[in-house]
Amino acid sequence: MSTIHHALVLNLHQPPGNLEFLLDHNPWEAKEILYAYDRIPRSLWGYEDVGRVHLSLSGTLLETLSSPEFQQRVYGMVDCGSLLWQLQNQSIIEILGTGYYHPVLPLIPVVDREDHLHRWQGVAKHLFWREQFNGFWPPEMGFSMELIPLLQQAGYRYVLVDSEHVEPVSPMRWEELRYRPHIARHGDAEIVVIVRDRDLSDAQESGMEFGWFENELIERTRWCDFEPLVTTCTDGENGGWFRNTTEGSNFWTCFYLELMNQARGGGRIRPTFISDYIERHGVHSEVRVREGAWNTGWHHGRDFTQWTGSQLQKDALARLHAVSATFHRLREGAIAGEDHDPADWHALTEAQWRLLRAETSCNFYWGEEWVHRAHTDLDAVETALQPLLARPQPERSLPT
């Protein structure tokens, strides 16, 4: 019987200012979240031979955890500086790249996507002391094929996508499609696609015993004539399964500890890094990925319904695109006109980060509850740009 390789992927994200808000208004929930983060490296200590976890940390979460003021405030609950240091351990943790403000990338203006990727890499390279991140986690697993050139240009080797949106270019069996890496192409660009098993990920999110998981993997991969890669992806700090602080009653001490012990004892399921699997087993086929996201709550992830379902959400997204177009027109004009006025560039810098923050997925996810947050930041963008907008704009000559 062949080895079954398991890639565990956890998404860690907090909206801007959320942990600070919870500390003021619901301190126990803030502690649960911080303990969930701190539990990750602690659970892997002493298991460097078998422990393998992929983590995606949004830029806003990294911004909070690395803030001296925040670190001082929560010291005694969690030592955030030590936590960030422990997450650098490449024997047990592979850090995945993502978008800084956690946007659903296919929903935001094309011209803003690169800024999210570059901004995240800027802070992550500093905090994790490395220049290269092999894998990319699309926030909310929101993916479209047109992202491939951007991800390749940013240096990513593979991207995580949800199983419900993957279809083969050439015929292949169900287990081949789900449990092997594939190539996806857009124009001349290509990237390796790693398929998240939606059913097993749902179980990981809600809670499961190792015995059930082991049996399920054996049955699902029974007809594989290759060593399969089974990938499960969920949030890593939401829900009682990850937040429970009782020993033996959470994901790490009830489930993953037994998985590591079984792997150390010669069990069939072996935790693995995706990069290591690709190096050893390669990539064998091509797929297309339909536009979509992962499933959340009662939503299936198709058509990005979670973020575009109401008219208020649609209106906010439309305004976001309009404000973004204005910002980029003014910035390009400043560059072309060789504007050296510090006040202008201060205004453009202020407008840019507010624009990117307005694109945070959470602003659009909670029905209509947080849409006002996007508008607040877009108001700030327009205020910052007002001095530039008030000036006469150079006329553009018509093409002949």
mmCIF file of C-alpha atoms in Angstrom:
data_model
loop_
_atom_site.group_PDB
_atom_site.id
_atom_site.type_symbol
_atom_site.label_atom_id
_atom_site.label_comp_id
_atom_site.label_asym_id
_atom_site.label_seq_id
_atom_site.Cartn_x
_atom_site.Cartn_y
_atom_site.Cartn_z
ATOM 1 C CA MET A 1 0.000 0.000 0.000
ATOM 2 C CA SER A 2 1.386 3.386 -1.032
ATOM 3 C CA THR A 3 1.852 6.417 1.167
ATOM 4 C CA ILE A 4 -0.968 8.965 1.289
ATOM 5 C CA HIS A 5 0.499 12.466 1.471
ATOM 6 C CA HIS A 6 -1.508 15.044 3.405
ATOM 7 C CA ALA A 7 -1.045 18.788 2.909
ATOM 8 C CA LEU A 8 -2.610 20.817 5.718
ATOM 9 C CA VAL A 9 -3.334 24.457 4.801
ATOM 10 C CA LEU A 10 -4.613 27.018 7.313
ATOM 11 C CA ASN A 11 -5.731 30.539 6.502
ATOM 12 C CA LEU A 12 -5.179 33.128 9.256
ATOM 13 C CA HIS A 13 -6.768 36.543 8.824
ATOM 14 C CA GLN A 14 -8.134 39.368 10.922
ATOM 15 C CA PRO A 15 -9.764 42.488 9.439
ATOM 16 C CA PRO A 16 -7.979 45.769 10.177
ATOM 17 C CA GLY A 17 -8.390 46.718 13.831
ATOM 18 C CA ASN A 18 -10.520 43.683 14.676
ATOM 19 C CA LEU A 19 -8.304 42.206 17.389
ATOM 20 C CA GLU A 20 -7.963 45.612 19.027
ATOM 21 C CA PHE A 21 -11.759 46.014 18.934
ATOM 22 C CA LEU A 22 -12.282 42.568 20.466
ATOM 23 C CA LEU A 23 -9.800 43.298 23.254
ATOM 24 C CA ASP A 24 -11.942 46.305 24.178
ATOM 25 C CA HIS A 25 -15.389 44.717 23.782
ATOM 26 C CA ASN A 26 -14.985 40.921 23.949
ATOM 27 C CA PRO A 27 -11.590 40.150 25.492
ATOM 28 C CA TRP A 28 -12.185 36.393 25.834
ATOM 29 C CA GLU A 29 -12.801 36.031 22.095
ATOM 30 C CA ALA A 30 -9.608 37.972 21.400
ATOM 31 C CA LYS A 31 -7.727 35.641 23.747
ATOM 32 C CA GLU A 32 -9.187 32.556 22.047
ATOM 33 C CA ILE A 33 -7.959 33.811 18.671
ATOM 34 C CA LEU A 34 -4.497 34.665 19.969
ATOM 35 C CA TYR A 35 -4.231 31.312 21.752
ATOM 36 C CA ALA A 36 -5.222 29.594 18.486
ATOM 37 C CA TYR A 37 -2.300 31.277 16.740
ATOM 38 C CA ASP A 38 0.117 30.496 19.545
ATOM 39 C CA ARG A 39 -1.014 26.855 19.633
ATOM 40 C CA ILE A 40 0.191 26.189 16.081
ATOM 41 C CA PRO A 41 3.972 26.181 16.585
ATOM 42 C CA ARG A 42 3.662 24.830 20.126
ATOM 43 C CA SER A 43 1.753 21.801 18.826
ATOM 44 C CA LEU A 44 4.526 21.062 16.336
ATOM 45 C CA TRP A 45 7.471 21.356 18.719
ATOM 46 C CA GLY A 46 9.252 18.051 18.952
ATOM 47 C CA TYR A 47 7.632 16.801 15.726
ATOM 48 C CA GLU A 48 10.023 18.334 13.209
ATOM 49 C CA ASP A 49 10.349 14.894 11.600
ATOM 50 C CA VAL A 50 6.645 14.588 10.718
ATOM 51 C CA GLY A 51 4.850 17.900 11.393
ATOM 52 C CA ARG A 52 4.118 19.877 8.198
ATOM 53 C CA VAL A 53 1.739 22.854 8.053
ATOM 54 C CA HIS A 54 1.121 25.539 5.404
ATOM 55 C CA LEU A 55 0.059 28.922 6.778
ATOM 56 C CA SER A 56 -1.337 31.954 5.022
ATOM 57 C CA LEU A 57 -1.275 35.098 7.154
ATOM 58 C CA SER A 58 -2.936 38.200 5.745
ATOM 59 C CA GLY A 59 -1.031 41.466 5.693
ATOM 60 C CA THR A 60 -3.440 43.040 8.151
ATOM 61 C CA LEU A 61 -2.841 40.211 10.632
ATOM 62 C CA LEU A 62 0.935 40.509 10.215
ATOM 63 C CA GLU A 63 0.598 44.264 10.681
ATOM 64 C CA THR A 64 -1.200 43.728 13.987
ATOM 65 C CA LEU A 65 1.056 40.982 15.345
ATOM 66 C CA SER A 66 4.212 42.972 14.530
ATOM 67 C CA SER A 67 2.937 46.246 16.000
ATOM 68 C CA PRO A 68 4.975 47.173 19.132
ATOM 69 C CA GLU A 69 1.896 48.747 20.690
ATOM 70 C CA PHE A 70 -0.211 45.635 20.144
ATOM 71 C CA GLN A 71 2.590 43.351 21.330
ATOM 72 C CA GLN A 72 2.881 45.322 24.546
ATOM 73 C CA ARG A 73 -0.876 45.281 25.083
ATOM 74 C CA VAL A 74 -1.245 41.484 24.824
ATOM 75 C CA TYR A 75 2.031 40.537 26.483
ATOM 76 C CA GLY A 76 1.111 38.064 29.199
ATOM 77 C CA MET A 77 -1.561 36.518 26.958
ATOM 78 C CA VAL A 78 0.645 35.773 23.963
ATOM 79 C CA ASP A 79 4.192 36.871 23.152
ATOM 80 C CA CYS A 80 3.587 37.994 19.561
ATOM 81 C CA GLY A 81 7.263 38.655 18.881
ATOM 82 C CA SER A 82 8.176 35.108 19.867
ATOM 83 C CA LEU A 83 5.217 33.771 17.883
ATOM 84 C CA LEU A 84 6.407 35.459 14.688
ATOM 85 C CA TRP A 85 9.900 34.115 15.336
ATOM 86 C CA GLN A 86 8.575 30.574 15.785
ATOM 87 C CA LEU A 87 6.614 30.776 12.543
ATOM 88 C CA GLN A 88 9.930 31.158 10.714
ATOM 89 C CA ASN A 89 10.720 27.480 11.383
ATOM 90 C CA GLN A 90 10.834 26.075 7.835
ATOM 91 C CA SER A 91 11.140 22.488 9.098
ATOM 92 C CA ILE A 92 7.506 22.487 10.202
ATOM 93 C CA ILE A 93 5.856 25.530 8.563
ATOM 94 C CA GLU A 94 5.639 26.713 4.965
ATOM 95 C CA ILE A 95 4.389 30.279 4.643
ATOM 96 C CA LEU A 96 2.095 30.954 1.689
ATOM 97 C CA GLY A 97 1.870 34.280 -0.076
ATOM 98 C CA THR A 98 -1.452 36.108 -0.248
ATOM 99 C CA GLY A 99 -2.980 39.563 -0.788
ATOM 100 C CA TYR A 100 -2.155 42.165 1.841
ATOM 101 C CA TYR A 101 -5.667 43.370 2.714
ATOM 102 C CA HIS A 102 -7.290 39.986 1.964
ATOM 103 C CA PRO A 103 -9.327 40.984 -1.105
ATOM 104 C CA VAL A 104 -11.284 38.633 -3.349
ATOM 105 C CA LEU A 105 -8.824 39.251 -6.168
ATOM 106 C CA PRO A 106 -11.132 38.602 -9.166
ATOM 107 C CA LEU A 107 -13.609 41.184 -7.808
ATOM 108 C CA ILE A 108 -11.228 44.114 -7.432
ATOM 109 C CA PRO A 109 -9.736 46.303 -10.197
ATOM 110 C CA VAL A 110 -6.972 44.588 -12.151
ATOM 111 C CA VAL A 111 -4.586 47.478 -11.507
ATOM 112 C CA ASP A 112 -4.849 46.995 -7.722
ATOM 113 C CA ARG A 113 -4.077 43.273 -7.613
ATOM 114 C CA GLU A 114 -0.328 43.628 -8.054
ATOM 115 C CA ASP A 115 -0.197 46.231 -5.267
ATOM 116 C CA HIS A 116 -1.768 43.754 -2.813
ATOM 117 C CA LEU A 117 0.759 41.063 -3.749
ATOM 118 C CA HIS A 118 3.797 43.345 -3.587
ATOM 119 C CA ARG A 119 2.726 44.962 -0.331
ATOM 120 C CA TRP A 120 2.302 41.550 1.317
ATOM 121 C CA GLN A 121 5.687 40.322 0.074
ATOM 122 C CA GLY A 122 7.332 43.473 1.396
ATOM 123 C CA VAL A 123 6.253 42.873 4.990
ATOM 124 C CA ALA A 124 6.499 39.048 4.850
ATOM 125 C CA LYS A 125 10.063 39.017 3.528
ATOM 126 C CA HIS A 126 11.055 41.199 6.464
ATOM 127 C CA LEU A 127 9.170 39.272 9.164
ATOM 128 C CA PHE A 128 10.017 35.771 7.950
ATOM 129 C CA TRP A 129 13.573 36.437 6.770
ATOM 130 C CA ARG A 130 13.317 34.980 3.275
ATOM 131 C CA GLU A 131 13.043 36.137 -0.310
ATOM 132 C CA GLN A 132 10.970 33.316 -1.784
ATOM 133 C CA PHE A 133 7.446 32.046 -1.096
ATOM 134 C CA ASN A 134 6.596 29.022 -3.220
ATOM 135 C CA GLY A 135 2.823 28.847 -2.828
ATOM 136 C CA PHE A 136 0.002 31.349 -3.084
ATOM 137 C CA TRP A 137 -3.227 31.405 -1.099
ATOM 138 C CA PRO A 138 -5.893 33.433 -2.934
ATOM 139 C CA PRO A 139 -7.919 35.166 -0.218
ATOM 140 C CA GLU A 140 -11.239 33.321 0.173
ATOM 141 C CA MET A 141 -9.813 30.964 -2.487
ATOM 142 C CA GLY A 142 -11.193 33.495 -4.980
ATOM 143 C CA PHE A 143 -9.525 32.518 -8.237
ATOM 144 C CA SER A 144 -9.796 33.144 -11.950
ATOM 145 C CA MET A 145 -7.446 32.043 -14.708
ATOM 146 C CA GLU A 146 -6.486 35.636 -15.519
ATOM 147 C CA LEU A 147 -4.552 35.748 -12.218
ATOM 148 C CA ILE A 148 -1.997 33.235 -13.507
ATOM 149 C CA PRO A 149 0.379 35.711 -15.245
ATOM 150 C CA LEU A 150 0.388 37.940 -12.160
ATOM 151 C CA LEU A 151 1.168 35.035 -9.814
ATOM 152 C CA GLN A 152 3.915 33.735 -12.081
ATOM 153 C CA GLN A 153 5.444 37.196 -12.332
ATOM 154 C CA ALA A 154 5.383 37.477 -8.525
ATOM 155 C CA GLY A 155 7.471 34.286 -8.289
ATOM 156 C CA TYR A 156 4.866 31.808 -7.100
ATOM 157 C CA ARG A 157 5.198 28.183 -8.154
ATOM 158 C CA TYR A 158 1.763 26.902 -7.136
ATOM 159 C CA VAL A 159 -1.686 28.166 -6.167
ATOM 160 C CA LEU A 160 -4.474 26.594 -4.066
ATOM 161 C CA VAL A 161 -7.899 26.208 -5.726
ATOM 162 C CA ASP A 162 -11.154 24.587 -4.638
ATOM 163 C CA SER A 163 -12.077 21.161 -6.028
ATOM 164 C CA GLU A 164 -15.530 22.293 -7.148
ATOM 165 C CA HIS A 165 -14.079 24.607 -9.807
ATOM 166 C CA VAL A 166 -11.439 22.363 -11.420
ATOM 167 C CA GLU A 167 -12.042 20.557 -14.691
ATOM 168 C CA PRO A 168 -9.589 18.503 -16.790
ATOM 169 C CA VAL A 169 -8.321 19.549 -20.203
ATOM 170 C CA SER A 170 -7.828 15.878 -21.104
ATOM 171 C CA PRO A 171 -9.922 13.049 -19.597
ATOM 172 C CA MET A 172 -8.756 11.786 -16.218
ATOM 173 C CA ARG A 173 -10.224 9.836 -13.337
ATOM 174 C CA TRP A 174 -11.852 11.535 -10.353
ATOM 175 C CA GLU A 175 -8.993 10.645 -7.998
ATOM 176 C CA GLU A 176 -6.397 11.897 -10.484
ATOM 177 C CA LEU A 177 -8.147 15.245 -10.800
ATOM 178 C CA ARG A 178 -8.421 15.757 -7.044
ATOM 179 C CA TYR A 179 -5.241 14.177 -5.688
ATOM 180 C CA ARG A 180 -2.516 15.226 -8.114
ATOM 181 C CA PRO A 181 -0.935 18.596 -8.906
ATOM 182 C CA HIS A 182 -1.794 20.002 -12.332
ATOM 183 C CA ILE A 183 -0.725 22.776 -14.661
ATOM 184 C CA ALA A 184 -3.104 25.620 -15.550
ATOM 185 C CA ARG A 185 -2.270 28.054 -18.356
ATOM 186 C CA HIS A 186 -3.398 31.522 -19.326
ATOM 187 C CA GLY A 187 -1.760 32.792 -22.479
ATOM 188 C CA ASP A 188 1.958 32.125 -22.227
ATOM 189 C CA ALA A 189 1.876 31.960 -18.412
ATOM 190 C CA GLU A 190 1.386 28.846 -16.316
ATOM 191 C CA ILE A 191 1.257 27.781 -12.684
ATOM 192 C CA VAL A 192 0.882 24.545 -10.724
ATOM 193 C CA VAL A 193 -2.631 24.051 -9.342
ATOM 194 C CA ILE A 194 -3.114 22.279 -5.994
ATOM 195 C CA VAL A 195 -6.682 21.052 -5.480
ATOM 196 C CA ARG A 196 -8.394 21.451 -2.136
ATOM 197 C CA ASP A 197 -10.676 18.544 -1.228
ATOM 198 C CA ARG A 198 -13.847 20.402 -0.279
ATOM 199 C CA ASP A 199 -15.553 17.513 1.548
ATOM 200 C CA LEU A 200 -12.561 16.688 3.742
ATOM 201 C CA SER A 201 -11.962 20.385 4.378
ATOM 202 C CA ASP A 202 -15.522 20.769 5.619
ATOM 203 C CA ALA A 203 -14.870 17.937 8.067
ATOM 204 C CA GLN A 204 -11.603 19.550 9.166
ATOM 205 C CA GLU A 205 -13.456 22.779 9.875
ATOM 206 C CA SER A 206 -16.221 21.212 11.963
ATOM 207 C CA GLY A 207 -14.186 18.591 13.847
ATOM 208 C CA MET A 208 -13.169 15.006 13.185
ATOM 209 C CA GLU A 209 -11.409 12.055 14.756
ATOM 210 C CA PHE A 210 -8.219 10.701 13.265
ATOM 211 C CA GLY A 211 -9.676 7.223 12.781
ATOM 212 C CA TRP A 212 -12.498 8.580 10.610
ATOM 213 C CA PHE A 213 -10.062 10.729 8.623
ATOM 214 C CA GLU A 214 -7.688 7.825 8.044
ATOM 215 C CA ASN A 215 -10.452 5.548 6.806
ATOM 216 C CA GLU A 216 -11.866 8.272 4.565
ATOM 217 C CA LEU A 217 -8.493 8.920 2.923
ATOM 218 C CA ILE A 218 -7.889 5.216 2.337
ATOM 219 C CA GLU A 219 -11.294 4.808 0.686
ATOM 220 C CA ARG A 220 -11.001 7.960 -1.439
ATOM 221 C CA THR A 221 -7.541 7.027 -2.739
ATOM 222 C CA ARG A 222 -8.160 3.273 -3.080
ATOM 223 C CA TRP A 223 -7.849 3.284 -6.878
ATOM 224 C CA CYS A 224 -4.848 5.599 -7.116
ATOM 225 C CA ASP A 225 -1.959 4.053 -9.026
ATOM 226 C CA PHE A 226 0.259 6.872 -7.730
ATOM 227 C CA GLU A 227 1.080 8.338 -4.312
ATOM 228 C CA PRO A 228 -1.810 10.789 -3.794
ATOM 229 C CA LEU A 229 -1.632 14.309 -2.399
ATOM 230 C CA VAL A 230 -4.717 15.056 -0.287
ATOM 231 C CA THR A 231 -5.039 18.755 0.513
ATOM 232 C CA THR A 232 -7.347 20.163 3.206
ATOM 233 C CA CYS A 233 -7.764 23.911 3.669
ATOM 234 C CA THR A 234 -9.723 25.830 6.291
ATOM 235 C CA ASP A 235 -9.433 28.866 8.507
ATOM 236 C CA GLY A 236 -7.110 28.188 11.415
ATOM 237 C CA GLU A 237 -8.614 30.372 14.120
ATOM 238 C CA ASN A 238 -12.381 30.355 13.585
ATOM 239 C CA GLY A 239 -14.883 27.996 15.216
ATOM 240 C CA GLY A 240 -14.739 26.077 18.461
ATOM 241 C CA TRP A 241 -12.682 23.240 16.955
ATOM 242 C CA PHE A 242 -9.687 25.544 16.532
ATOM 243 C CA ARG A 243 -10.390 27.948 19.398
ATOM 244 C CA ASN A 244 -11.132 25.402 22.139
ATOM 245 C CA THR A 245 -8.462 25.744 24.817
ATOM 246 C CA THR A 246 -9.171 22.406 26.543
ATOM 247 C CA GLU A 247 -6.449 19.790 26.089
ATOM 248 C CA GLY A 248 -7.691 16.932 23.919
ATOM 249 C CA SER A 249 -10.701 18.872 22.618
ATOM 250 C CA ASN A 250 -9.332 20.891 19.718
ATOM 251 C CA PHE A 251 -7.862 20.320 16.273
ATOM 252 C CA TRP A 252 -4.267 20.146 17.455
ATOM 253 C CA THR A 253 -4.462 18.029 20.580
ATOM 254 C CA CYS A 254 -7.347 15.772 19.532
ATOM 255 C CA PHE A 255 -6.653 15.250 15.832
ATOM 256 C CA TYR A 256 -3.295 16.443 14.535
ATOM 257 C CA LEU A 257 -1.251 15.090 17.418
ATOM 258 C CA GLU A 258 -2.550 11.587 16.670
ATOM 259 C CA LEU A 259 -1.910 12.043 12.957
ATOM 260 C CA MET A 260 1.737 12.931 13.668
ATOM 261 C CA ASN A 261 2.145 10.035 16.080
ATOM 262 C CA GLN A 262 0.681 7.617 13.543
ATOM 263 C CA ALA A 263 3.002 8.986 10.844
ATOM 264 C CA ARG A 264 5.993 8.613 13.151
ATOM 265 C CA GLY A 265 4.956 5.028 13.834
ATOM 266 C CA GLY A 266 4.837 4.115 10.144
ATOM 267 C CA GLY A 267 1.209 4.875 9.307
ATOM 268 C CA ARG A 268 0.108 5.352 5.704
ATOM 269 C CA ILE A 269 -0.794 9.047 6.033
ATOM 270 C CA ARG A 270 2.254 11.293 5.922
ATOM 271 C CA PRO A 271 2.097 15.072 6.432
ATOM 272 C CA THR A 272 3.974 16.792 3.618
ATOM 273 C CA PHE A 273 4.908 20.154 2.209
ATOM 274 C CA ILE A 274 3.401 20.751 -1.203
ATOM 275 C CA SER A 275 6.748 21.940 -2.560
ATOM 276 C CA ASP A 276 8.413 18.690 -1.479
ATOM 277 C CA TYR A 277 5.670 16.607 -3.082
ATOM 278 C CA ILE A 278 6.019 18.462 -6.392
ATOM 279 C CA GLU A 279 9.791 17.999 -6.341
ATOM 280 C CA ARG A 280 9.458 14.266 -5.747
ATOM 281 C CA HIS A 281 6.377 13.351 -7.799
ATOM 282 C CA GLY A 282 6.133 16.090 -10.412
ATOM 283 C CA VAL A 283 3.131 17.442 -12.324
ATOM 284 C CA HIS A 284 1.403 15.290 -14.944
ATOM 285 C CA SER A 285 -1.646 16.978 -16.489
ATOM 286 C CA GLU A 286 -3.421 20.208 -17.394
ATOM 287 C CA VAL A 287 -6.648 21.625 -15.993
ATOM 288 C CA ARG A 288 -8.899 24.645 -16.291
ATOM 289 C CA VAL A 289 -10.240 26.396 -13.203
ATOM 290 C CA ARG A 290 -13.643 28.015 -13.332
ATOM 291 C CA GLU A 291 -14.001 31.370 -11.635
ATOM 292 C CA GLY A 292 -15.112 30.947 -8.032
ATOM 293 C CA ALA A 293 -14.235 30.838 -4.322
ATOM 294 C CA TRP A 294 -14.410 28.328 -1.513
ATOM 295 C CA ASN A 295 -17.659 27.481 0.234
ATOM 296 C CA THR A 296 -18.567 29.537 3.285
ATOM 297 C CA GLY A 297 -21.640 29.038 5.450
ATOM 298 C CA TRP A 298 -24.571 28.311 3.156
ATOM 299 C CA HIS A 299 -22.787 29.563 0.037
ATOM 300 C CA HIS A 300 -21.292 27.285 -2.609
ATOM 301 C CA GLY A 301 -18.612 29.718 -3.849
ATOM 302 C CA ARG A 302 -19.762 29.980 -7.461
ATOM 303 C CA ASP A 303 -20.170 33.487 -8.910
ATOM 304 C CA PHE A 304 -18.797 34.986 -5.657
ATOM 305 C CA THR A 305 -22.365 35.146 -4.326
ATOM 306 C CA GLN A 306 -21.131 35.711 -0.766
ATOM 307 C CA TRP A 307 -19.667 39.093 -1.736
ATOM 308 C CA THR A 308 -22.000 40.215 -4.535
ATOM 309 C CA GLY A 309 -25.432 38.969 -3.513
ATOM 310 C CA SER A 310 -27.140 42.232 -2.534
ATOM 311 C CA GLN A 311 -27.557 45.539 -4.294
ATOM 312 C CA LEU A 312 -25.622 47.346 -1.558
ATOM 313 C CA GLN A 313 -22.679 44.999 -2.133
ATOM 314 C CA LYS A 314 -22.855 45.532 -5.889
ATOM 315 C CA ASP A 315 -23.050 49.311 -5.473
ATOM 316 C CA ALA A 316 -20.037 49.381 -3.165
ATOM 317 C CA LEU A 317 -17.992 47.289 -5.598
ATOM 318 C CA ALA A 318 -18.994 49.597 -8.472
ATOM 319 C CA ARG A 319 -17.921 52.646 -6.470
ATOM 320 C CA LEU A 320 -14.658 50.915 -5.578
ATOM 321 C CA HIS A 321 -13.839 50.422 -9.256
ATOM 322 C CA ALA A 322 -14.700 54.051 -10.057
ATOM 323 C CA VAL A 323 -12.579 55.479 -7.235
ATOM 324 C CA SER A 324 -9.705 53.174 -8.169
ATOM 325 C CA ALA A 325 -9.825 54.435 -11.763
ATOM 326 C CA THR A 326 -9.639 58.035 -10.521
ATOM 327 C CA PHE A 327 -6.706 57.279 -8.237
ATOM 328 C CA HIS A 328 -4.683 55.539 -10.943
ATOM 329 C CA ARG A 329 -5.419 58.311 -13.463
ATOM 330 C CA LEU A 330 -4.068 60.908 -11.029
ATOM 331 C CA ARG A 331 -1.033 58.854 -10.065
ATOM 332 C CA GLU A 332 -0.133 58.141 -13.676
ATOM 333 C CA GLY A 333 -0.542 61.850 -14.407
ATOM 334 C CA ALA A 334 1.819 62.743 -11.555
ATOM 335 C CA ILE A 335 4.405 60.298 -12.868
ATOM 336 C CA ALA A 336 4.087 61.452 -16.477
ATOM 337 C CA GLY A 337 4.199 65.096 -15.439
ATOM 338 C CA GLU A 338 7.252 64.521 -13.214
ATOM 339 C CA ASP A 339 5.436 65.943 -10.216
ATOM 340 C CA HIS A 340 7.956 66.498 -7.384
ATOM 341 C CA ASP A 341 5.574 68.144 -4.899
ATOM 342 C CA PRO A 342 5.854 66.153 -1.600
ATOM 343 C CA ALA A 343 2.286 67.090 -0.689
ATOM 344 C CA ASP A 344 0.966 65.465 -3.837
ATOM 345 C CA TRP A 345 2.822 62.233 -3.204
ATOM 346 C CA HIS A 346 1.766 62.208 0.430
ATOM 347 C CA ALA A 347 -1.845 62.507 -0.737
ATOM 348 C CA LEU A 348 -1.403 59.709 -3.289
ATOM 349 C CA THR A 349 0.239 57.444 -0.710
ATOM 350 C CA GLU A 350 -2.568 58.082 1.776
ATOM 351 C CA ALA A 351 -5.171 57.433 -0.905
ATOM 352 C CA GLN A 352 -3.551 54.205 -2.069
ATOM 353 C CA TRP A 353 -3.508 52.319 1.225
ATOM 354 C CA ARG A 354 -7.046 53.458 1.977
ATOM 355 C CA LEU A 355 -8.143 52.216 -1.450
ATOM 356 C CA LEU A 356 -6.508 48.827 -0.939
ATOM 357 C CA ARG A 357 -8.016 48.516 2.537
ATOM 358 C CA ALA A 358 -11.473 49.286 1.159
ATOM 359 C CA GLU A 359 -11.092 46.121 -0.937
ATOM 360 C CA THR A 360 -10.893 43.832 2.129
ATOM 361 C CA SER A 361 -13.137 40.817 1.527
ATOM 362 C CA CYS A 362 -14.750 41.118 4.960
ATOM 363 C CA ASN A 363 -16.240 44.487 3.987
ATOM 364 C CA PHE A 364 -18.420 42.665 1.475
ATOM 365 C CA TYR A 365 -18.887 39.270 3.102
ATOM 366 C CA TRP A 366 -21.102 39.956 6.103
ATOM 367 C CA GLY A 367 -24.214 40.601 4.033
ATOM 368 C CA GLU A 368 -24.608 44.351 4.296
ATOM 369 C CA GLU A 369 -23.260 44.797 7.835
ATOM 370 C CA TRP A 370 -19.729 45.882 6.919
ATOM 371 C CA VAL A 371 -20.268 47.502 3.531
ATOM 372 C CA HIS A 372 -20.094 50.898 5.219
ATOM 373 C CA ARG A 373 -16.432 50.193 6.047
ATOM 374 C CA ALA A 374 -15.585 50.123 2.362
ATOM 375 C CA HIS A 375 -17.399 53.417 1.856
ATOM 376 C CA THR A 376 -15.581 54.996 4.815
ATOM 377 C CA ASP A 377 -12.209 54.208 3.255
ATOM 378 C CA LEU A 378 -13.375 55.297 -0.193
ATOM 379 C CA ASP A 379 -14.525 58.597 1.321
ATOM 380 C CA ALA A 380 -11.005 59.012 2.725
ATOM 381 C CA VAL A 381 -9.504 58.279 -0.695
ATOM 382 C CA GLU A 382 -11.605 60.984 -2.330
ATOM 383 C CA THR A 383 -10.744 63.456 0.438
ATOM 384 C CA ALA A 384 -7.014 62.786 0.025
ATOM 385 C CA LEU A 385 -7.242 63.210 -3.745
ATOM 386 C CA GLN A 386 -9.343 66.380 -3.635
ATOM 387 C CA PRO A 387 -6.405 68.836 -3.985
ATOM 388 C CA LEU A 388 -5.213 66.999 -7.087
ATOM 389 C CA LEU A 389 -8.726 66.787 -8.529
ATOM 390 C CA ALA A 390 -9.240 70.530 -8.021
ATOM 391 C CA ARG A 391 -6.397 71.383 -10.381
ATOM 392 C CA PRO A 392 -6.940 71.752 -14.117
ATOM 393 C CA GLN A 393 -6.177 68.433 -15.757
ATOM 394 C CA PRO A 394 -3.999 68.401 -18.869
ATOM 395 C CA GLU A 395 -5.901 67.804 -22.045
ATOM 396 C CA ARG A 396 -5.252 64.524 -23.763
ATOM 397 C CA SER A 397 -4.724 64.667 -27.479
ATOM 398 C CA LEU A 398 -7.013 62.503 -29.532
ATOM 399 C CA PRO A 399 -5.423 59.649 -31.484
ATOM 400 C CA THR A 400 -5.002 60.376 -35.180
#
